[in-house]
Coordinates of C-alpha atoms and ligand atoms in Angstrom, one line a residue:
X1 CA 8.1 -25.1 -3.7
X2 CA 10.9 -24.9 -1.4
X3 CA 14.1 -23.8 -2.4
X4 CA 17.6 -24.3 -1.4
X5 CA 19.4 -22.4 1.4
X6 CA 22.2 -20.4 -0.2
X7 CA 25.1 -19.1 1.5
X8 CA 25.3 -15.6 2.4
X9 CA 27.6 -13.0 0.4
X10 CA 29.7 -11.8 4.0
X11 CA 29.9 -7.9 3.0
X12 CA 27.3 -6.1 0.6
X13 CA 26.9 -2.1 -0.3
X14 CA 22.8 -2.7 0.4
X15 CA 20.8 -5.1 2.6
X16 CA 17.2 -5.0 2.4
X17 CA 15.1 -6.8 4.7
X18 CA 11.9 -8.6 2.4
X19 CA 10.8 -8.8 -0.5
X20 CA 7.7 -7.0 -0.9
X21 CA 7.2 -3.6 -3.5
X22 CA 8.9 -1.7 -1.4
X23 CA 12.5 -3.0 -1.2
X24 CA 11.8 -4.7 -5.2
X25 CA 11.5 -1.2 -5.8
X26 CA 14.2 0.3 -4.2
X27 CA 16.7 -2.9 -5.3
X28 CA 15.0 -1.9 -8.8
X29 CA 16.3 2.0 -8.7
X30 CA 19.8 1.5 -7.1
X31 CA 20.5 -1.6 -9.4
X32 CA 20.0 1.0 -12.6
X33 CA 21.7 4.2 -11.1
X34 CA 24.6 2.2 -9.7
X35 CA 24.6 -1.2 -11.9
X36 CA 28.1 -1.8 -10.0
X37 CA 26.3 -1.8 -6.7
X38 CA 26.1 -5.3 -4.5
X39 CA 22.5 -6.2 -2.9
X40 CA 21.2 -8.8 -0.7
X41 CA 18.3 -9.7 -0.5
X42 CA 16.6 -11.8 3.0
X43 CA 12.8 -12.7 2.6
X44 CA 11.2 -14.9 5.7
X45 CA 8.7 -16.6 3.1
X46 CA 8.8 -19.0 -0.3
X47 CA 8.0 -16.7 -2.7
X48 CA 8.2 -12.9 -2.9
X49 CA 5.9 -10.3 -2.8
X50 CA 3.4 -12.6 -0.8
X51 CA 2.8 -10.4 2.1
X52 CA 0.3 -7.1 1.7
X53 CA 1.6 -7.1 -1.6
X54 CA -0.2 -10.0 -2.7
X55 CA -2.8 -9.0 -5.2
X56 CA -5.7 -10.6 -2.9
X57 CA -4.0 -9.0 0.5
X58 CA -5.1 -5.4 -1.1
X59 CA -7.5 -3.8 -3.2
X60 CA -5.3 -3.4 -6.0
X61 CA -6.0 -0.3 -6.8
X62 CA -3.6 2.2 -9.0
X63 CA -4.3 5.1 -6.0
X64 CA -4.8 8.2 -7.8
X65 CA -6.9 9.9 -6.0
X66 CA -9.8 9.6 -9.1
X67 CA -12.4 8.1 -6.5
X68 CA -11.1 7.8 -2.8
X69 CA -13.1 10.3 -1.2
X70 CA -11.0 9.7 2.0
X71 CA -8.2 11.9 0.2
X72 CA -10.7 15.0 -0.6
X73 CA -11.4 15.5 3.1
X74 CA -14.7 18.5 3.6
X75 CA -13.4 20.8 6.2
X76 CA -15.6 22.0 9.1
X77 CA -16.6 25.1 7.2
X78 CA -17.9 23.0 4.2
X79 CA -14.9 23.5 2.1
X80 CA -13.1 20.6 0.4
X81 CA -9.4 20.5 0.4
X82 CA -7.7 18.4 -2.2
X83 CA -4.1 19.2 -1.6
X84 CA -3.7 15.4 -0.5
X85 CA -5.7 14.1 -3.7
X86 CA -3.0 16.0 -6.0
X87 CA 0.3 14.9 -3.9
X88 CA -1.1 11.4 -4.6
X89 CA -2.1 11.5 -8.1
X90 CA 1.6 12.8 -9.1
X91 CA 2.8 10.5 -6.3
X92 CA 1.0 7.5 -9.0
X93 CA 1.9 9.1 -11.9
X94 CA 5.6 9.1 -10.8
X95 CA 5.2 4.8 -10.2
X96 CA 3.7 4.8 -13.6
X97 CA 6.5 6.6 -15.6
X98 CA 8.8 4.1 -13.7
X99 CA 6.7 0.8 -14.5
X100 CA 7.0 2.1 -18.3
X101 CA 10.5 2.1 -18.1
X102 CA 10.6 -1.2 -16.2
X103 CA 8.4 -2.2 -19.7
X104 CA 10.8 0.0 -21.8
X105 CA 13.7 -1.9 -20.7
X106 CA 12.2 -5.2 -21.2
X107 CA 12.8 -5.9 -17.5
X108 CA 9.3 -6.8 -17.4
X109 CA 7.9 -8.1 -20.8
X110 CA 4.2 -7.9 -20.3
X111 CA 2.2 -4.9 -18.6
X112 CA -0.9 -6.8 -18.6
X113 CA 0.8 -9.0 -16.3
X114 CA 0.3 -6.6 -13.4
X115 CA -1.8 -3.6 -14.7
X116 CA -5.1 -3.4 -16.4
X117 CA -6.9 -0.7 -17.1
X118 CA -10.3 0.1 -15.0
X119 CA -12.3 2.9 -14.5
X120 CA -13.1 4.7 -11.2
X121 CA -15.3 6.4 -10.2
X122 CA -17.0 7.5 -6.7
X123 CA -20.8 6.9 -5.9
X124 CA -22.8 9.1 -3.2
X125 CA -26.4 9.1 -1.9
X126 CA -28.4 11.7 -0.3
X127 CA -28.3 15.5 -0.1
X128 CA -25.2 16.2 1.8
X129 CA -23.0 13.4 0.1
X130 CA -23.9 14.5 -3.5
X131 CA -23.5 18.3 -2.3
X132 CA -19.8 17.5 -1.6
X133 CA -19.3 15.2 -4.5
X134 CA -20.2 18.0 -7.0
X135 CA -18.2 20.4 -4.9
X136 CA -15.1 18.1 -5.1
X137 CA -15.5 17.6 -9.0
X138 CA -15.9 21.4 -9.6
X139 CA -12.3 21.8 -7.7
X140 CA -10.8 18.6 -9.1
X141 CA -11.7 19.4 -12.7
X142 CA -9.7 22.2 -12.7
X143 CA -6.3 20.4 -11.9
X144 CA -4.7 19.0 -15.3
X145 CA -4.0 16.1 -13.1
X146 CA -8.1 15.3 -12.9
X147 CA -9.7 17.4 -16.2
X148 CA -11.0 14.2 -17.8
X149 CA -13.2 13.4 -14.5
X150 CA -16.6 13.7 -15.5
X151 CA -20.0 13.7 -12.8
X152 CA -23.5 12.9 -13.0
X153 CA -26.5 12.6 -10.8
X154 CA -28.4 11.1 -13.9
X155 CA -29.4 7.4 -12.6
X156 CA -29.1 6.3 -16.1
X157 CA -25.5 7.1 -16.7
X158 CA -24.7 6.0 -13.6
X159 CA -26.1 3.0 -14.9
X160 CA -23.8 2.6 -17.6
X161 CA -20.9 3.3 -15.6
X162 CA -21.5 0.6 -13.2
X163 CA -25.2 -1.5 -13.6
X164 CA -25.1 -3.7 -10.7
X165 CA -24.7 -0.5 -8.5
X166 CA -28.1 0.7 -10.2
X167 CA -29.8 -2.6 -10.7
X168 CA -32.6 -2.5 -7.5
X169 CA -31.9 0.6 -6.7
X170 CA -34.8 2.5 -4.7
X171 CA -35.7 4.9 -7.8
X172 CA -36.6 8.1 -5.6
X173 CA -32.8 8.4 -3.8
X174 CA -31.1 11.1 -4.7
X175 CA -27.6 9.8 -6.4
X176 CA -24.3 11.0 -8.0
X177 CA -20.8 9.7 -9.3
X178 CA -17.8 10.6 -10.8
X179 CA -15.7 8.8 -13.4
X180 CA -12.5 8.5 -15.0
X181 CA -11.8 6.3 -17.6
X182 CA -7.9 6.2 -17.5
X183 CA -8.3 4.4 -13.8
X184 CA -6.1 1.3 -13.0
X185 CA -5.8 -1.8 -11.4
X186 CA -2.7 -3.5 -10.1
X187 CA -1.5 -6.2 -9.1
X188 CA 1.3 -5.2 -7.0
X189 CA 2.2 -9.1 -6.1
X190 CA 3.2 -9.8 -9.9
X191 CA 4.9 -6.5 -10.1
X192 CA 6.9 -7.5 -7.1
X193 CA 7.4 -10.6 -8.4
X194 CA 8.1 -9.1 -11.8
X195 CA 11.2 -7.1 -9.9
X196 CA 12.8 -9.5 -7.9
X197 CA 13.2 -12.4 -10.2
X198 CA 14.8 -9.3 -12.3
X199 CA 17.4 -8.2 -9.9
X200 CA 17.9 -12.1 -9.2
X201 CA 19.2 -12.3 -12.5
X202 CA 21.4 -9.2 -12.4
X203 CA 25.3 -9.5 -11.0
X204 CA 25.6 -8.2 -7.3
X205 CA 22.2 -9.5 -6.3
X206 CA 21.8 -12.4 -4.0
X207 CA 18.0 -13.0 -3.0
X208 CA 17.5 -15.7 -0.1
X209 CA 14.1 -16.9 0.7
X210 CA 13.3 -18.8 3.8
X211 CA 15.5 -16.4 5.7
X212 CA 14.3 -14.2 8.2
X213 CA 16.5 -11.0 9.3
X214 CA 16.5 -10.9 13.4
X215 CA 18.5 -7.9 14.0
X216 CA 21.1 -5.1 12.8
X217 CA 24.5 -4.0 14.7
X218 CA 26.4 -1.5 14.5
X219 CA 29.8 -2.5 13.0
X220 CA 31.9 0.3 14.4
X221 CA 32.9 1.2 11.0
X222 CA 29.8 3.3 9.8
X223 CA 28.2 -0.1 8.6
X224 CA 25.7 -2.9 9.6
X225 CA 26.2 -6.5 10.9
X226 CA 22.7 -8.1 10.0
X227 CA 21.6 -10.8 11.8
X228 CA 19.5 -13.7 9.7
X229 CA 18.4 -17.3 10.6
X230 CA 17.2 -19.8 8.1
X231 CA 13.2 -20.8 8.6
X232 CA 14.3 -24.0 6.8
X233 CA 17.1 -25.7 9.6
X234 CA 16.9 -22.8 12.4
X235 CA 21.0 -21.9 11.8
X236 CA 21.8 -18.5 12.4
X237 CA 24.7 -16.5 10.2
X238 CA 25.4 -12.7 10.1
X239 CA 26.6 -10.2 6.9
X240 CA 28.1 -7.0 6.7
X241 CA 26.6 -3.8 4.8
X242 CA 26.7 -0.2 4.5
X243 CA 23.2 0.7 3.9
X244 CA 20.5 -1.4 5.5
X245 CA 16.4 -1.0 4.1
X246 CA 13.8 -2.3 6.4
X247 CA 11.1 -3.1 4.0
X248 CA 9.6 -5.9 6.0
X249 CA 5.7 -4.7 5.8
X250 CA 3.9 -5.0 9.3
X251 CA 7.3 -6.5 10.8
X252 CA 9.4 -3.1 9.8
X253 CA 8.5 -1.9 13.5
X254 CA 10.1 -4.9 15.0
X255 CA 13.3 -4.6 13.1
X256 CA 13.8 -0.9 13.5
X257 CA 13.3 -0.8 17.2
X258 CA 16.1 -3.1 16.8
X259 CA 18.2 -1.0 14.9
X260 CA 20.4 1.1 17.8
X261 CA 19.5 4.6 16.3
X262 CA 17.4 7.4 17.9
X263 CA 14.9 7.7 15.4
X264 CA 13.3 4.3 16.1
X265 CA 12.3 5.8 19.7
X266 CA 8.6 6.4 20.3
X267 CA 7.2 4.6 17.4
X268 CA 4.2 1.3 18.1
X269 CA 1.9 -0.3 15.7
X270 CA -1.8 -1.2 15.7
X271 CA -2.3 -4.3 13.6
X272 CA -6.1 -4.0 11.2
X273 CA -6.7 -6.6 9.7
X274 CA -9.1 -6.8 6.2
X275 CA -11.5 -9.3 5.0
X276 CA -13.3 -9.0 1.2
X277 CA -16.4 -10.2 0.1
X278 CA -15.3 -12.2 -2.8
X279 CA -18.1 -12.6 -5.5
X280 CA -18.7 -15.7 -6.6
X281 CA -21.3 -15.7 -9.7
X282 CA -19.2 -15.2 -12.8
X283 CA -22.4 -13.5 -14.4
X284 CA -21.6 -10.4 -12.0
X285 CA -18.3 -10.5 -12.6
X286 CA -18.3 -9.8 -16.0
X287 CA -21.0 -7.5 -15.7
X288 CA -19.2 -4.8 -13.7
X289 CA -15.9 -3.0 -15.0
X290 CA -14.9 -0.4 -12.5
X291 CA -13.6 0.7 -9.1
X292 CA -16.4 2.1 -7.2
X293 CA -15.6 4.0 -4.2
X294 CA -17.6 5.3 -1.4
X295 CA -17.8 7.4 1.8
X296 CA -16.7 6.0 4.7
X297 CA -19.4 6.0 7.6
X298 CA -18.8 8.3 10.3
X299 CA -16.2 7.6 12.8
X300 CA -14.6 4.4 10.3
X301 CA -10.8 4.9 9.7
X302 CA -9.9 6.0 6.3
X303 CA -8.9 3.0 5.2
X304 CA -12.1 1.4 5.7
X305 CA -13.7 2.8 2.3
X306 CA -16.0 0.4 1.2
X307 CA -15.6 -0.2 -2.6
X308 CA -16.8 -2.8 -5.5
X309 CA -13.8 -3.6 -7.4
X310 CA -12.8 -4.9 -10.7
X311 CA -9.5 -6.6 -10.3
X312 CA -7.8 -8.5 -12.9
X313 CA -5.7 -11.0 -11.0
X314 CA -3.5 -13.6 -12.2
X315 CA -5.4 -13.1 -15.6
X316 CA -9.0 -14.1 -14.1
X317 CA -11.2 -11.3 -13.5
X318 CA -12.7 -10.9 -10.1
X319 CA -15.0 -8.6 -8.0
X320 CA -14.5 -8.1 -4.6
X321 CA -16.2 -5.5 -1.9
X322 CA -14.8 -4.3 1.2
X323 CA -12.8 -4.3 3.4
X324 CA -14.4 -5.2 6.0
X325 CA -12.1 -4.7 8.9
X326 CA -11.0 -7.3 11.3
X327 CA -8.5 -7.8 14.5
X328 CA -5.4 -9.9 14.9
X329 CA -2.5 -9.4 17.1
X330 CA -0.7 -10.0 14.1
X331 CA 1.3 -7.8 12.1
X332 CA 1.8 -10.1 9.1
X333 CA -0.5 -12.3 7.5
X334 CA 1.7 -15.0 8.3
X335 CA 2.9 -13.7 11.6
X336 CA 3.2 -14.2 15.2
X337 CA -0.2 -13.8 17.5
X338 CA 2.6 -12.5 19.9
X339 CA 3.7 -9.6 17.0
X340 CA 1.4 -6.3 19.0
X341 CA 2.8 -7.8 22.5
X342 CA 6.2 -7.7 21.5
X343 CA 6.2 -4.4 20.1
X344 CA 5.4 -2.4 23.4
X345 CA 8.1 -0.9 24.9
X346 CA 9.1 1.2 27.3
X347 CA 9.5 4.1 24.8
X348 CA 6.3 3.7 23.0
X349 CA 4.0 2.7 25.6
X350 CA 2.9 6.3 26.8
X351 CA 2.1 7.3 22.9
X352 CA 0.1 3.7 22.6
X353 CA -2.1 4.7 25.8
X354 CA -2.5 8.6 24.3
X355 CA -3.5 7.0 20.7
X356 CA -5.2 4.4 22.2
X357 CA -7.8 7.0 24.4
X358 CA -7.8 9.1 21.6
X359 CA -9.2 6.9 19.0
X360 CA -12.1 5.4 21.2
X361 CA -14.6 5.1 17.7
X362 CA -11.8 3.7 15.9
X363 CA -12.0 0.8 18.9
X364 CA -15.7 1.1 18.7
X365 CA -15.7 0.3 15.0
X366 CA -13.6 -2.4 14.9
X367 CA -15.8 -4.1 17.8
X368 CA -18.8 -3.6 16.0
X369 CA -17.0 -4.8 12.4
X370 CA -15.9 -8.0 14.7
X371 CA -19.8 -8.5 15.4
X372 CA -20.5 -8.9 11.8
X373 CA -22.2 -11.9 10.5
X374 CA -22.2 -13.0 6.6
X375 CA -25.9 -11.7 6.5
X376 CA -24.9 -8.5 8.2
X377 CA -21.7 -7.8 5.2
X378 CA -23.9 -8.5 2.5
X379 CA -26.8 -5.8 4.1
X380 CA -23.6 -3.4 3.6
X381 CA -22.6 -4.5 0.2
X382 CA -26.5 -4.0 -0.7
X383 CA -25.6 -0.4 0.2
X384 CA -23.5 -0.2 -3.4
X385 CA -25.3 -3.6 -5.1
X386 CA -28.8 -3.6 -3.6
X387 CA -29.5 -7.0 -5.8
X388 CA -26.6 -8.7 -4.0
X389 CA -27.8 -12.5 -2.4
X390 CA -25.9 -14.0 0.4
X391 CA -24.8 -17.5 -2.0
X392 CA -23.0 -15.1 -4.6
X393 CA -20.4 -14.2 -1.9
X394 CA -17.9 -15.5 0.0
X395 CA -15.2 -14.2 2.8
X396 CA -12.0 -14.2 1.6
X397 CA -8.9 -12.9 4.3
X398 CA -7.1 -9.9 2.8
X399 CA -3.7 -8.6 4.4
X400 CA -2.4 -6.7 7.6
X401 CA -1.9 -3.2 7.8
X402 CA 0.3 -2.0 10.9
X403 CA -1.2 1.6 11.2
X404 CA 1.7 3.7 12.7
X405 CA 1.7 5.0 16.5
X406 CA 4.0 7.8 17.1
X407 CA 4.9 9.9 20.0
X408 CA 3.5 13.9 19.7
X409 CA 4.3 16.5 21.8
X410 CA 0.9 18.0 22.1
X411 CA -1.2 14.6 22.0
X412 CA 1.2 12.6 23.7
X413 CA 0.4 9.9 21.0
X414 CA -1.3 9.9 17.6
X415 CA -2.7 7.6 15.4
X416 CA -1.7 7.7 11.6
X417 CA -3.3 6.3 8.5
X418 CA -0.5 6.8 5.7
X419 CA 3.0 5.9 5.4
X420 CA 6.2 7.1 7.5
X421 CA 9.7 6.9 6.3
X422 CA 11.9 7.0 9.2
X423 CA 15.8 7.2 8.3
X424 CA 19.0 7.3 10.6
X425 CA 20.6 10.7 11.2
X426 CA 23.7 9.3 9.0
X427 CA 21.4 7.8 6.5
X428 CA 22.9 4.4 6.8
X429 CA 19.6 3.1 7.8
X430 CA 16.0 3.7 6.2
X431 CA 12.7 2.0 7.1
X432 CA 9.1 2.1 5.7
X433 CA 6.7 1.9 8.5
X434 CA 2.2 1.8 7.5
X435 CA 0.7 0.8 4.5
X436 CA -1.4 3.8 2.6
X437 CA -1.5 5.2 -0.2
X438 CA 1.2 2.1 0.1
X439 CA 2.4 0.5 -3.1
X440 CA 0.8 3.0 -5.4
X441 CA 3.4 5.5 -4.2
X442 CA 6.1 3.3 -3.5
X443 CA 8.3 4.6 -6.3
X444 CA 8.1 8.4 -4.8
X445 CA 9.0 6.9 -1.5
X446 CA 11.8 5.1 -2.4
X447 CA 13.6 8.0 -4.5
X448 CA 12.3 10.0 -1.4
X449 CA 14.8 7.9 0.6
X450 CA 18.1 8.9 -2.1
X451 CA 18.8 12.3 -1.2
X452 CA 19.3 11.2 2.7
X453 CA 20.7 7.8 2.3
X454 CA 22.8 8.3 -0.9
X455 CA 23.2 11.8 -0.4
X456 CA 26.4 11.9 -2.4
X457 CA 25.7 9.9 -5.2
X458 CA 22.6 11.1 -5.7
X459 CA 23.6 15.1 -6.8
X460 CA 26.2 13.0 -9.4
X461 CA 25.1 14.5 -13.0
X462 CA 25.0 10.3 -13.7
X463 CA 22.5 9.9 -10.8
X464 CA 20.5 12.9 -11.7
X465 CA 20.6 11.8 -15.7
X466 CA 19.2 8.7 -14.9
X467 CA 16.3 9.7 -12.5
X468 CA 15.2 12.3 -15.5
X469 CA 15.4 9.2 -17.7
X470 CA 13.6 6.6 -15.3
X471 CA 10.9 9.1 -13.6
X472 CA 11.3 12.8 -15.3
X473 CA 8.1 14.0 -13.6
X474 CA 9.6 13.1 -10.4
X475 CA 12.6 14.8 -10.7
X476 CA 10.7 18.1 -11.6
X477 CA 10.7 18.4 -7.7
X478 CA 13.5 15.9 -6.8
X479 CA 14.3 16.5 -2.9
X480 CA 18.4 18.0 -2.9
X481 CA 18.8 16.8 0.4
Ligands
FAD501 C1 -6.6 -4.6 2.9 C2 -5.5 -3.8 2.2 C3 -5.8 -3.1 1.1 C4 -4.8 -2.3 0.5 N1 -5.2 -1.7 -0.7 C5 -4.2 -1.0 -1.4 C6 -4.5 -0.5 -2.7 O1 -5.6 -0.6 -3.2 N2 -3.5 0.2 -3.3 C7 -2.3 0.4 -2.8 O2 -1.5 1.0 -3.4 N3 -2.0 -0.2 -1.6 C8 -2.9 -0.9 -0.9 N4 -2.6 -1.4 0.3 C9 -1.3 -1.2 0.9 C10 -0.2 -2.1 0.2 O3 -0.6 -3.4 0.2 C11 1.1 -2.0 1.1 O4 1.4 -0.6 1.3 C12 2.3 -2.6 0.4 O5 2.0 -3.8 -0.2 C13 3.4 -2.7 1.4 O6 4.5 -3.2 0.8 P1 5.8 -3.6 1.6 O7 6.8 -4.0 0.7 O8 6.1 -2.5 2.6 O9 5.3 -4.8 2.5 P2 4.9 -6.4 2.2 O10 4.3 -6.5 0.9 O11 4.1 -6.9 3.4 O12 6.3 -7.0 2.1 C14 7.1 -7.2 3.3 C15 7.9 -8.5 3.1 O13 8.8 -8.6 4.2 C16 8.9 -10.0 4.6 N5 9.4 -10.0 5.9 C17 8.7 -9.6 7.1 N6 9.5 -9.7 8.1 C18 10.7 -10.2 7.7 C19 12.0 -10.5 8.3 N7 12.2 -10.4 9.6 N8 13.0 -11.0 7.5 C20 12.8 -11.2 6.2 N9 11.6 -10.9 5.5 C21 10.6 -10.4 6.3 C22 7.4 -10.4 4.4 O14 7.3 -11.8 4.3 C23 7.0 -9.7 3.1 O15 7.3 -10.5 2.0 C24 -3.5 -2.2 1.0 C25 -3.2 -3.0 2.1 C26 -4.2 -3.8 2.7 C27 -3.8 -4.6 3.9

């Protein structure tokens, strides 16, 4: 469906550049602490919220630490630190208080539409792996934020929990999981979706589609010129704004090293891409209702989890397992082959070599995940559904992650998995560069970016009244500056 090419408003207070959660979000927030405040909205594609977003580009998952086991990292000396599982769980529980209010306000009728209610739970095999589980659930259990967790290494629970994980399964392996029933599973696209068409309906919000931002100026004045050009007939035209949000997924790197402040220096990106087996036999489907999460295989990148997942998308139900990785130059979905190429420059091509030698096994397992035949994936998804057969599944392309590269003192260059908010010294520029825990905890990033980009505003008693109303538990520890 194309749309028509509307003309650009010449000076808003806020620009953010695409429409995926991220800026929906942050467009979301301003619009209801300042309902006076102008926004515009540029997005390269049709439709919002089609990018990682996209309920089929990622797993969907409500990240709350219930299951990942990449978040509950054991330490050398056998301990388990789960300082990171906690951040995130409040981190989901502030995005939650925020969708009910979004629900509250009847700015989004239906919940169901983008959040359904699914179990997770984590499944282990053999000694050491059920060893640390139990571990992790005796610590977990005692946080309010995990109590209802329960754990079992009794096959026929585990059966209950999730069957098709037990169905076939060698009877003498040793086993355990964890559970919790209050897990969820979103669908980030339709929440996106959800947002936008909102603000496109509120006064002071212009949304424009088919338009891709190229660039950001200085304007002498403490602003931003932006610099867009239509996708539809190639013409270029520029606006004015105080505040400028780079929310443009994968393609935030591009845009940032374009934006002339000093905290853009030293940052690259390395582009992963992730593929799902997508199950095709509707008598699975319905047969399995939860988020199962594993361990990652040794030297695997966090994000590469494997996990049989319940989703609830577009109001079908579906079971996917993954992600498998896979390797594209790039950093969208529906991006340029030339995105990683572009992206080195002279200040980020000493941390790319560092990050790069460093991270030899992460290069070794994307070669061998490139090497992967259909037979091979389905030998791994037997791992978690030893009954699986080849002609139930299919491949199906997920989205792009752009894992952050930054320059380190000590390291030269490191290699992240999570998310990095870089913002201009003066706050008139803000940015949101990887993609995990990602849209899970994009609510907390967003308020995150008040205190430093609407550092005024935001210690108002009107700001602060309506942060306690739209997220109290985030305001409990609400950043002053
Ligand atoms: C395989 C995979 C699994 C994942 N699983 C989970 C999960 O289970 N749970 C979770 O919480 N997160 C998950 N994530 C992460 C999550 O998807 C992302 O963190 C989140 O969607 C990023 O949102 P965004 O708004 O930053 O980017 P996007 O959703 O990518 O949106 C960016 C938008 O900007 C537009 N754009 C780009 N360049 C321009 C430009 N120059 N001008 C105008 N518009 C532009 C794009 O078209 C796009 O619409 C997963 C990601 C992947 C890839």
């Amino acid at each position: 469906m194309s749309q028509a090419i509307r003309p650009l408003v010449p000076k808003t207070d806020v620009v953010l550049m695409g429409a995926g959660i991220m800026s929906a979000t942050l467009g979301m927030i301003l619009k209801e602490l300042n309902p006076d405040i102008t926004i515009q909205i540029f997005e390269r594609l049709e439709v919002a919220g089609t990018e990682s977003s996209d309920a089929w580009n990622n797993a969907g998952t409500g990240h709350s630490a219930f299951c990942e086991l990449n978040y509950t990292p054991q330490k050398a000396d056998g301990s388990i630190d789960i300082s990171k599982a906690v951040k995130i769980a409040e981190q989901f529980e502030v995005s939650r208080e925020f969708w009910a209010y979004l629900v509250q306000k009847k700015y989004i009728n239906d919940p169901s539409e983008f959040i359904s209610s699914v179990p997770h739970s984590s499944f282990v095999w053999g000694n050491d792996n059920v060893n640390y589980l139990r571990k992790r659930y005796e610590l977990m259990k005692q946080s309010p934020l995990f109590s209802d967790m329960t754990y079992t290494e009794d096959k026929k629970v585990i059966e209950k929990w999730a069957p098709i994980v037990m169905q076939g399964r060698d009877e003498k392996e040793t086993v355990a999981a964890t559970h919790m029933a209050m897990g969820t599973d979103v669908n980030f696209g339709a929440l996106t979706r959800g947002m936008i068409h909102c603000l496109e309906k509120m006064k002071g919000v212009t949304v424009h589609y088919n338009i891709e931002a190229l660039d950001l100026d200085p304007d002498g004045k403490g602003g931003w010129n932006v610099f867009v050009k239509s996708l539809l007939n190639g013409e270029k035209d520029k606006c004015n704004t105080k505040f400028v949000f780079i929310g443009a997924g994968g393609a935030t790197l591009h845009l940032l090293k374009r934006a002339e402040i000093k905290e853009r220096k030293g940052y690259g990106g390395f582009p992963v891409s992730g593929l799902w087996l997508k199950c095709l036999n509707e008598k699975i489907i319905k047969q399995h209702d939860a988020k199962v999460y594993g361990k990652a295989s040794v030297g695997s990148p966090p994000m590469s989890v494997p996990h049989i997942d319940s989703r609830m998308i577009d109001g079908k139900k579906e079971l996917l397992f993954g992600p498998f990785a896979g390797f594209s130059t790039k950093f969208l979905k529906n991006g340029s082959l030339m995105d990683l190429p572009k992206s080195i420059k002279f200040d980020n091509l000493l941390p790319m070599i560092f990050a790069g030698v460093k991270n030899v096994p992460l290069t070794k397992y994307l070669i061998s995940q490139l090497k992967l035949t259909h037979e091979d994936r389905v030998a791994a998804l037997r791992e978690y559904v030893p009954n699986a057969q080849s002609k139930d599944w299919e491949l199906k392309e997920a989205g792009q992650r752009v894992q952050v590269i930054k320059k380190d003192k000590k390291e030269g260059g490191i290699l992240e998995f999570g998310t990095e908010v870089v913002v201009a010294e003066d706050g008139t520029v803000a940015a949101l560069l990887g993609a995990s825990p990602g849209a899970s905890t994009a609510v907390a990033a967003m308020l995150g970016l008040l205190p430093k980009c609407f550092a005024k505003q935001s210690k108002t008693e009107a700001w602060q009244a309506k942060l306690k109303e739209m997220t109290p538990l985030f305001c409990v520890s609400l950043p002053k500056e």
